[in-house]
Coordinates of C-alpha atoms in Angstrom, one line a residue:
M11 CA 65.4 98.6 95.9
K12 CA 69.0 99.2 95.1
K13 CA 71.3 98.6 98.1
W14 CA 74.4 100.6 98.8
F15 CA 77.4 100.1 101.0
A16 CA 80.5 102.2 101.9
V17 CA 83.9 102.3 103.5
I18 CA 84.8 105.1 105.8
G19 CA 88.2 106.2 106.9
D20 CA 90.9 108.9 106.8
P21 CA 92.6 108.7 104.4
I22 CA 90.4 106.7 102.1
E23 CA 91.6 107.4 98.5
H24 CA 94.0 104.4 98.5
S25 CA 91.3 101.9 99.4
K26 CA 90.8 99.0 96.9
S27 CA 87.6 97.9 98.7
P28 CA 85.2 99.8 96.4
A29 CA 86.7 98.2 93.3
M30 CA 86.6 94.8 94.9
H31 CA 83.0 94.9 96.2
N32 CA 81.6 96.5 93.0
A33 CA 83.3 93.8 90.9
W34 CA 81.6 91.2 93.1
F35 CA 78.2 92.9 92.7
E36 CA 78.6 92.8 89.0
E37 CA 79.8 89.2 88.9
M38 CA 76.9 88.1 91.0
S39 CA 74.3 90.3 89.3
I40 CA 73.5 92.1 92.6
D41 CA 71.8 95.5 92.3
A42 CA 74.1 97.4 94.7
T43 CA 76.9 99.9 94.8
Y44 CA 79.8 100.5 97.2
I45 CA 81.5 103.9 97.7
P46 CA 84.4 105.4 99.6
I47 CA 83.6 108.2 102.1
H48 CA 86.3 110.4 103.7
V49 CA 85.4 110.8 107.4
S50 CA 87.7 112.6 109.8
S51 CA 87.7 111.8 113.5
E52 CA 85.6 114.9 114.3
Q53 CA 83.0 113.8 111.8
L54 CA 82.6 110.2 112.9
E55 CA 79.5 110.5 115.1
S56 CA 77.6 112.6 112.5
A57 CA 78.8 110.3 109.7
V58 CA 77.4 107.2 111.5
A59 CA 74.0 109.0 112.0
G60 CA 74.1 110.1 108.4
L61 CA 74.8 106.7 107.0
K62 CA 71.9 105.3 109.0
T63 CA 69.5 108.1 108.0
L64 CA 70.4 107.7 104.3
G65 CA 69.6 104.0 104.3
T66 CA 72.9 102.3 103.8
S67 CA 72.7 98.5 104.3
G68 CA 76.2 98.4 105.9
W69 CA 79.7 99.7 105.7
N70 CA 83.3 98.9 106.3
V71 CA 85.5 100.9 108.8
T72 CA 89.2 101.5 108.3
I73 CA 91.9 103.6 110.0
P74 CA 91.5 105.5 112.3
H75 CA 87.9 104.7 113.3
K76 CA 87.9 100.9 114.1
T77 CA 87.8 101.5 117.9
A78 CA 86.3 105.0 118.0
I79 CA 83.1 103.8 116.2
I80 CA 82.1 101.4 118.9
P81 CA 80.1 103.8 121.1
Y82 CA 77.9 104.7 118.1
L83 CA 76.8 101.1 117.4
D84 CA 73.9 99.2 119.0
E85 CA 75.6 95.9 119.5
L86 CA 78.9 94.0 118.8
D87 CA 79.7 90.5 117.7
E88 CA 81.6 88.4 120.3
L89 CA 84.9 88.6 118.4
A90 CA 84.6 92.3 117.8
Q91 CA 83.9 92.8 121.5
K92 CA 87.0 90.8 122.5
M93 CA 89.1 92.7 120.0
G94 CA 87.8 96.1 120.8
A95 CA 87.7 97.0 117.2
V96 CA 85.1 96.9 114.3
N97 CA 85.8 96.9 110.6
T98 CA 82.3 95.9 109.4
V99 CA 78.9 97.4 110.3
V100 CA 75.7 95.6 109.4
R101 CA 72.3 97.2 109.5
T102 CA 70.0 94.6 110.9
T103 CA 66.4 94.0 109.8
D104 CA 65.1 95.9 112.8
G105 CA 67.3 98.9 111.9
K106 CA 70.0 98.5 114.5
L107 CA 73.7 98.8 113.8
K108 CA 75.8 95.7 114.7
G109 CA 79.6 95.7 114.6
F110 CA 81.8 92.8 113.4
N111 CA 85.5 92.4 112.9
T112 CA 86.5 90.2 109.9
D113 CA 90.2 91.0 109.8
G114 CA 91.5 88.2 112.0
V115 CA 89.2 85.5 110.5
G116 CA 90.1 86.8 107.1
F117 CA 93.8 86.3 107.9
V118 CA 93.2 82.7 109.1
R119 CA 91.3 81.8 105.9
S120 CA 94.0 83.3 103.7
L121 CA 96.7 81.4 105.7
E122 CA 94.8 78.1 105.4
E123 CA 94.0 78.7 101.7
A124 CA 97.8 79.0 101.2
V125 CA 99.1 76.2 103.4
G126 CA 96.2 74.1 104.5
S127 CA 94.6 73.7 107.9
S128 CA 96.9 70.9 109.2
H129 CA 99.2 73.3 111.2
K130 CA 96.9 74.2 114.1
D131 CA 99.1 72.3 116.6
K132 CA 102.3 74.0 115.4
P133 CA 104.1 76.8 117.3
V134 CA 103.1 80.2 116.0
L135 CA 105.0 83.5 116.6
L136 CA 103.0 86.7 116.2
V137 CA 105.2 89.8 115.7
G138 CA 103.6 92.9 117.0
A139 CA 101.0 93.8 119.6
G140 CA 98.9 96.5 118.0
G141 CA 95.2 96.3 116.8
A142 CA 96.0 94.0 113.9
A143 CA 98.0 91.6 116.1
R144 CA 95.2 91.6 118.7
G145 CA 92.6 90.7 116.1
I146 CA 94.7 87.9 114.5
A147 CA 95.6 86.5 118.0
F148 CA 92.0 86.2 119.0
A149 CA 90.9 84.8 115.6
M150 CA 93.7 82.2 115.6
Q151 CA 92.7 81.1 119.1
Q152 CA 89.1 80.9 118.1
Q153 CA 90.0 78.8 115.0
G154 CA 92.0 76.3 117.1
Y155 CA 95.6 77.6 117.0
N156 CA 96.6 77.3 120.7
D157 CA 100.4 77.3 120.7
L158 CA 100.7 81.1 120.3
T159 CA 103.7 83.3 121.3
I160 CA 103.5 87.1 120.9
T161 CA 106.6 89.3 120.6
N162 CA 106.8 93.0 120.6
R163 CA 109.2 95.9 121.3
T164 CA 107.2 96.6 124.4
V165 CA 106.7 93.2 126.0
A166 CA 104.0 94.5 128.4
N167 CA 101.7 95.1 125.4
A168 CA 102.2 91.6 124.2
Q169 CA 101.6 90.2 127.7
A170 CA 98.3 92.1 127.9
I171 CA 97.0 90.2 124.9
V172 CA 98.2 86.9 126.2
D173 CA 96.5 87.6 129.6
E174 CA 93.2 88.3 127.8
M175 CA 93.4 85.2 125.7
G176 CA 94.3 83.0 128.7
I177 CA 96.8 81.0 126.6
G178 CA 100.3 81.6 125.1
R179 CA 103.2 83.6 126.2
A180 CA 104.9 87.0 125.5
I181 CA 108.6 87.3 124.7
S182 CA 111.0 90.1 123.8
L183 CA 112.2 90.7 120.2
K184 CA 115.7 89.5 121.3
E185 CA 114.3 86.2 122.6
A186 CA 112.2 85.8 119.5
E187 CA 115.3 86.3 117.3
E188 CA 117.3 83.8 119.4
T189 CA 114.5 81.1 119.4
L190 CA 113.2 81.7 115.9
A191 CA 114.0 78.1 114.8
D192 CA 111.4 76.9 117.3
F193 CA 108.5 78.4 115.3
S194 CA 106.7 76.8 112.3
I195 CA 104.5 79.9 111.5
I196 CA 105.6 83.5 111.9
V197 CA 103.2 86.3 111.3
Q198 CA 104.6 89.8 110.8
M199 CA 102.3 92.6 111.9
T200 CA 104.5 95.6 112.6
S201 CA 105.4 98.6 110.4
A202 CA 108.4 96.7 109.2
G203 CA 106.0 95.4 106.6
L204 CA 105.9 98.8 105.0
A205 CA 108.5 99.7 102.4
T206 CA 108.8 103.3 103.4
G207 CA 112.5 103.6 102.7
N208 CA 113.5 103.8 106.3
F209 CA 111.8 100.7 107.8
S210 CA 113.6 98.5 110.2
M211 CA 113.2 94.7 110.6
P212 CA 111.9 93.7 114.0
F213 CA 114.7 91.2 114.3
S214 CA 117.1 89.2 112.2
L215 CA 115.8 86.1 110.4
N216 CA 119.2 84.3 110.5
R217 CA 117.8 81.5 112.7
L218 CA 114.6 81.0 110.6
E219 CA 114.0 77.3 109.8
K220 CA 114.0 76.5 106.1
G221 CA 110.4 75.5 105.3
A222 CA 108.8 77.7 108.0
I223 CA 105.6 79.5 107.0
V224 CA 106.0 83.3 107.1
A225 CA 103.1 85.7 106.6
D226 CA 102.8 89.4 106.4
I227 CA 99.5 91.3 106.7
V228 CA 100.6 94.1 104.4
Y229 CA 99.5 93.6 100.8
N230 CA 100.9 96.6 99.0
P231 CA 103.7 95.9 98.3
L232 CA 103.0 92.2 97.9
M233 CA 106.6 91.2 98.8
T234 CA 107.4 93.2 101.9
P235 CA 111.0 93.5 103.1
F236 CA 110.2 90.9 105.8
L237 CA 108.8 88.4 103.3
Q238 CA 111.8 89.0 100.9
A239 CA 114.2 88.2 103.7
A240 CA 112.2 85.1 104.7
E241 CA 112.0 83.9 101.1
E242 CA 115.8 84.1 100.8
K243 CA 115.9 81.7 103.8
G244 CA 113.7 79.2 102.1
A245 CA 110.5 79.9 103.9
T246 CA 107.0 79.4 102.5
I247 CA 105.6 82.9 101.9
V248 CA 102.0 84.1 102.5
T249 CA 101.4 87.7 101.4
G250 CA 98.7 90.0 102.9
L251 CA 96.6 90.1 99.8
G252 CA 94.6 87.0 100.8
M253 CA 93.7 88.5 104.2
F254 CA 92.5 91.7 102.5
V255 CA 90.3 89.8 100.0
H256 CA 88.9 87.4 102.6
Q257 CA 88.1 90.0 105.2
G258 CA 86.1 91.8 102.5
A259 CA 84.4 88.6 101.5
I260 CA 83.3 87.9 105.1
S261 CA 81.9 91.4 105.3
F262 CA 80.1 90.8 102.0
E263 CA 78.6 87.6 103.4
H264 CA 77.4 89.4 106.6
W265 CA 75.6 91.9 104.4
L266 CA 74.2 89.7 101.6
G267 CA 74.4 86.1 102.8
N268 CA 76.7 84.9 99.9
Y269 CA 80.4 84.3 99.9
P270 CA 81.9 85.8 96.8
N271 CA 84.6 84.4 94.5
T272 CA 87.9 85.2 96.3
N273 CA 90.2 83.3 94.0
S274 CA 89.5 85.4 90.9
M275 CA 89.7 88.6 93.0
I276 CA 93.1 87.7 94.4
A277 CA 94.3 87.0 90.9
Q278 CA 93.0 90.3 89.7
L279 CA 94.5 92.3 92.5
K280 CA 97.8 90.4 92.3
A281 CA 98.0 91.5 88.6
Q282 CA 97.3 95.1 89.5
L283 CA 99.9 95.1 92.3
G284 CA 102.6 93.6 90.0
G285 CA 102.7 90.1 91.5
N286 CA 103.1 86.9 89.7

């Protein structure tokens, strides 16, 4: 029987997930389809019930439903529980709905694909303390990165994540700017990644060490203002595109048991987004 999958969110028109998953189905000769569904916050409970009734094998969850969907699921993966957010729902063999979060692990895979896995003992600066930062912090800790520092405009929000992890420290943006040379990996997760025309950098990169690894989780545009500034300082750049593709690939694996070809997908999307 043909399987079908979906992504729910509000808005949803911009999502590249349907094109990505449908290309993987075709490439792997899997009889399945993946569709975008616009779901407002008021419709979320009925949408989850509808997806279950209509026999979907699983779906992705994007903004603004990643936390709000949790009460409507039967169980959560350990990492999703820690993060308090779900981006992947799997319908198990007994018909239950289990929530996972693949964003953070997707980021770690994309980082290690770009720069290798020999940096786990290096000092890491995570910039931001929202949902994405929370997910990446827990995933990096789970994957063996233990020298973590979180900086945020509101330091208390960064401290809350540090307290939950039980490792690391929280610092102000001013302290992050002053001690930037101490960090080998910097991960940008604030709205400064968005080229909206009136963005503001979280802090100056004047003290960035040449050769530092700088990542941004935004993938459109590929070269965010933060990455552009870091590249001018001689940093090794990691765009958000790999995270997007790997989080989708991990979802795919949860649903179907196979890990799709991420290299060809990254190349395809890079071409679409005007990268080189």
